[in-house]
Short mmCIF file of C-alpha atoms in Angstrom, two decimals:
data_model
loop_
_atom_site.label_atom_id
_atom_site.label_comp_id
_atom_site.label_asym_id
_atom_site.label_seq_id
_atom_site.Cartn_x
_atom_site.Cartn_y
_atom_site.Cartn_z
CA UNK F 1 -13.88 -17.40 0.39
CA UNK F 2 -13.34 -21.02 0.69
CA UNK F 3 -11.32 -21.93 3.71
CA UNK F 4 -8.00 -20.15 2.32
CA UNK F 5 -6.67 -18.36 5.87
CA UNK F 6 -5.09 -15.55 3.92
CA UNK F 7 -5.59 -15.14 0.03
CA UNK F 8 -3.00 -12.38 -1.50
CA UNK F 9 -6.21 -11.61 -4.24
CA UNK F 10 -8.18 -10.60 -1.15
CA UNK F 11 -5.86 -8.60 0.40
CA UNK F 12 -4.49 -6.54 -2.07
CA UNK F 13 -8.58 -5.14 -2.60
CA UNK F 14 -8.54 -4.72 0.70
CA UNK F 15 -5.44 -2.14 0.56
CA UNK F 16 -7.22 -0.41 -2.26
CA UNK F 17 -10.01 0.13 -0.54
CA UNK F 18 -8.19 1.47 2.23
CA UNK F 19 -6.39 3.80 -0.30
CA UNK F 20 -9.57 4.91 -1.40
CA UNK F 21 -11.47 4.97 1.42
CA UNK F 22 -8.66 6.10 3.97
CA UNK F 23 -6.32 8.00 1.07
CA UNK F 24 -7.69 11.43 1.49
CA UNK F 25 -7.36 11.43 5.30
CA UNK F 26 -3.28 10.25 5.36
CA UNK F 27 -2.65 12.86 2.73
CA UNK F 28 -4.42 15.22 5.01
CA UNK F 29 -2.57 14.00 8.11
CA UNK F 30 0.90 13.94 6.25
CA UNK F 31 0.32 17.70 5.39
CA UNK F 32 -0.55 18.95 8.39
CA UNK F 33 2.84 16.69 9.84
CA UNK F 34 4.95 18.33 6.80
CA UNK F 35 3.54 22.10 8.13
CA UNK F 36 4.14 21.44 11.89
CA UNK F 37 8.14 20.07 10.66
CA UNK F 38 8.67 22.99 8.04
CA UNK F 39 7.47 25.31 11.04
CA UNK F 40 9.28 23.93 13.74
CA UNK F 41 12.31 24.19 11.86
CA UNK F 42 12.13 27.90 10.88
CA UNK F 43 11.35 28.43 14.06
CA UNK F 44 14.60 26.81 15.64
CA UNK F 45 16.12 28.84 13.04
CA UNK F 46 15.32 31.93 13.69
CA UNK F 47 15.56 31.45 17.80
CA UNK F 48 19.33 29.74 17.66
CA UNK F 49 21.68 32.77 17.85
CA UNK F 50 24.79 30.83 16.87
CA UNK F 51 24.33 29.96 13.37
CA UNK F 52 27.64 29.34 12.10
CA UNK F 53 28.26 26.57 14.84
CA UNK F 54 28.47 23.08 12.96
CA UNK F 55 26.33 21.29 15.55
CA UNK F 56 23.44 23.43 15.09
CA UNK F 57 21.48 21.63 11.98
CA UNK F 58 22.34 17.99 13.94
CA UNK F 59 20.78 19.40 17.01
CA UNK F 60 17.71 20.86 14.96
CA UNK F 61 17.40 17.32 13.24
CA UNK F 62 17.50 15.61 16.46
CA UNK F 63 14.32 17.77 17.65
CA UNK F 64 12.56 16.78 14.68
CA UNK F 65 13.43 13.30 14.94
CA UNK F 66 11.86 13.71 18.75
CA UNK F 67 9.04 15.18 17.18
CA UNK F 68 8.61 12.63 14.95
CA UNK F 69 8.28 10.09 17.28
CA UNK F 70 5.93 11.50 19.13
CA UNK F 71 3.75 12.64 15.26
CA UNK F 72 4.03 8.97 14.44
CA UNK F 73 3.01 7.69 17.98
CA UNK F 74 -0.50 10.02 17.88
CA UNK F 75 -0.41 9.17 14.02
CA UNK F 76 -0.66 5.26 14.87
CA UNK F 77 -3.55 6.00 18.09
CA UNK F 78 -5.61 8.02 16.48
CA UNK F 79 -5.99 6.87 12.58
CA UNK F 80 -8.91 4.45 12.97
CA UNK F 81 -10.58 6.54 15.04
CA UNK F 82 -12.92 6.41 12.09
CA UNK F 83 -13.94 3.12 13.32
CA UNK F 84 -15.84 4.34 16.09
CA UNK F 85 -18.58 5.18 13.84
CA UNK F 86 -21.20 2.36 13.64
CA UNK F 87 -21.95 2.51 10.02
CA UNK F 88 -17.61 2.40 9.39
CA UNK F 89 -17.19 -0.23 11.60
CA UNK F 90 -20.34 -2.39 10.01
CA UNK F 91 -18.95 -1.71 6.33
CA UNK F 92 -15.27 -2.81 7.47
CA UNK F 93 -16.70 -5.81 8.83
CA UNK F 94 -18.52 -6.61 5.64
CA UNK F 95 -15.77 -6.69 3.25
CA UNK F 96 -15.00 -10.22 1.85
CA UNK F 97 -11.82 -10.97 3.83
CA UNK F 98 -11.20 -13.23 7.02
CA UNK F 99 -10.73 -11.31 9.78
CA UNK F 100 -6.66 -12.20 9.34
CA UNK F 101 -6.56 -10.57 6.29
CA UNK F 102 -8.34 -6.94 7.69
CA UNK F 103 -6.12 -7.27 10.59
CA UNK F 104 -3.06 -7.29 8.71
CA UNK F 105 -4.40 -4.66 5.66
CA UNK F 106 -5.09 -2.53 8.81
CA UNK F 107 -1.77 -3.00 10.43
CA UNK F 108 0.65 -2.51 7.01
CA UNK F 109 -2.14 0.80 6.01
CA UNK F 110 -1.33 2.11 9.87
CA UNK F 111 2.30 1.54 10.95
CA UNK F 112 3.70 0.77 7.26
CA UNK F 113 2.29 3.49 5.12
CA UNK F 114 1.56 6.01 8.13
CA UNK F 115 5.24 5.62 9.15
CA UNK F 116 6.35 6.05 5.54
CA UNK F 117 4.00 8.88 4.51
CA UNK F 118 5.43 10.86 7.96
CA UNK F 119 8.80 10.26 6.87
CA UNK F 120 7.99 11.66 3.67
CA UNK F 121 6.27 14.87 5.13
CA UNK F 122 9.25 15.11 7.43
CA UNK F 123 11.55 15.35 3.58
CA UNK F 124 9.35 17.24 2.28
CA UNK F 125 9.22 19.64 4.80
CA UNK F 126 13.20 20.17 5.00
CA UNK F 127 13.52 20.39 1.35
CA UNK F 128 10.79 23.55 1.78
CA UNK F 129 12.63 25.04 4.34
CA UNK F 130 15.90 24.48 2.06
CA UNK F 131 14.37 26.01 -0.60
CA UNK F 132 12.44 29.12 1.55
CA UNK F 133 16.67 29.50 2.55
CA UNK F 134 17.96 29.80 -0.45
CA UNK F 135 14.75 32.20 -1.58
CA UNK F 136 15.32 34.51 0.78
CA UNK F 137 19.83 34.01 0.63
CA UNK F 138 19.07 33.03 4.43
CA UNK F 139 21.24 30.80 6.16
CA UNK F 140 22.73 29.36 2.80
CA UNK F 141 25.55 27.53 4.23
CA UNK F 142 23.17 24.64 5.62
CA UNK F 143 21.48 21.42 3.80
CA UNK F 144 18.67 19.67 3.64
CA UNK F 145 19.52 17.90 7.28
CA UNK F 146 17.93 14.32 6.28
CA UNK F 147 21.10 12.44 6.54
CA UNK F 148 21.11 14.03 10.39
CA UNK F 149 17.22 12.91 10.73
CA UNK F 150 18.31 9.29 9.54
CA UNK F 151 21.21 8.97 12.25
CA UNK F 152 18.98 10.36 15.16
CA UNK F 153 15.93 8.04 14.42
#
């Protein structure tokens, strides 16, 4: 490693072996955080009784944007909770990178990518309940909502 603080070489293996090692459980997490937003959303569908009123998709993206605070918040505590694990931890700690270089692979795998892959889910999940909308020829009149999402974040 030579006495090179932070080599670019080093950290992009690091990132792919967070992708591989860490992959499966974001694309787990980001599925479970696109059902929770496609469900939340029929659900203030079906419960609003005024459907033709104008405000009612901003006011449904604004609870999503709540909710997506608060998905990214437990998203960012709880993702290394692998870590705990002695044998994780040990194997982390192993990898030839200075500890700079782990820090900030961890940080850009946890707030970059786990903020992106939310806002992702949180697409994907309005463009489902678009298209579950237009299957059924229920409530037609309204979008996909992301440019509402965008403002309220």
């Amino acid at each position: 490693m030579k006495d090179k603080v932070f080599c670019f070489g080093r950290f992009g293996n690091l990132m792919r072996w967070l992708a591989v090692s860490q992959g499966s459980q974001l694309l787990r997490k980001a599925a479970s955080i696109a059902a929770v937003f496609l469900l939340m959303e029929l659900m203030l569908l079906l419960m609003m009784g005024d459907y033709d009123n104008p405000c009612f998709i901003e006011f449904m993206m604004g609870m999503c944007a709540a909710t997506y605070f608060f998905i990214v918040l437990s998203f960012f505590s709880g993702y290394l909770g692998g870590m705990r694990d002695k044998r994780k931890r040990v194997g982390m700690l192993m990898l030839p990178a200075t500890n700079a270089e782990k820090f900030v692979a961890m940080f850009v795998w946890t707030v970059v990518i786990g903020a992106v892959a939310a806002l992702v889910s949180m697409a994907v999940a309005d463009t489902l309940r678009w298209g579950i909308c237009q299957l059924l020829r229920w409530h037609t009149s309204f979008g996909t909502g992301m440019e509402y999402f965008l403002t309220n974040i």
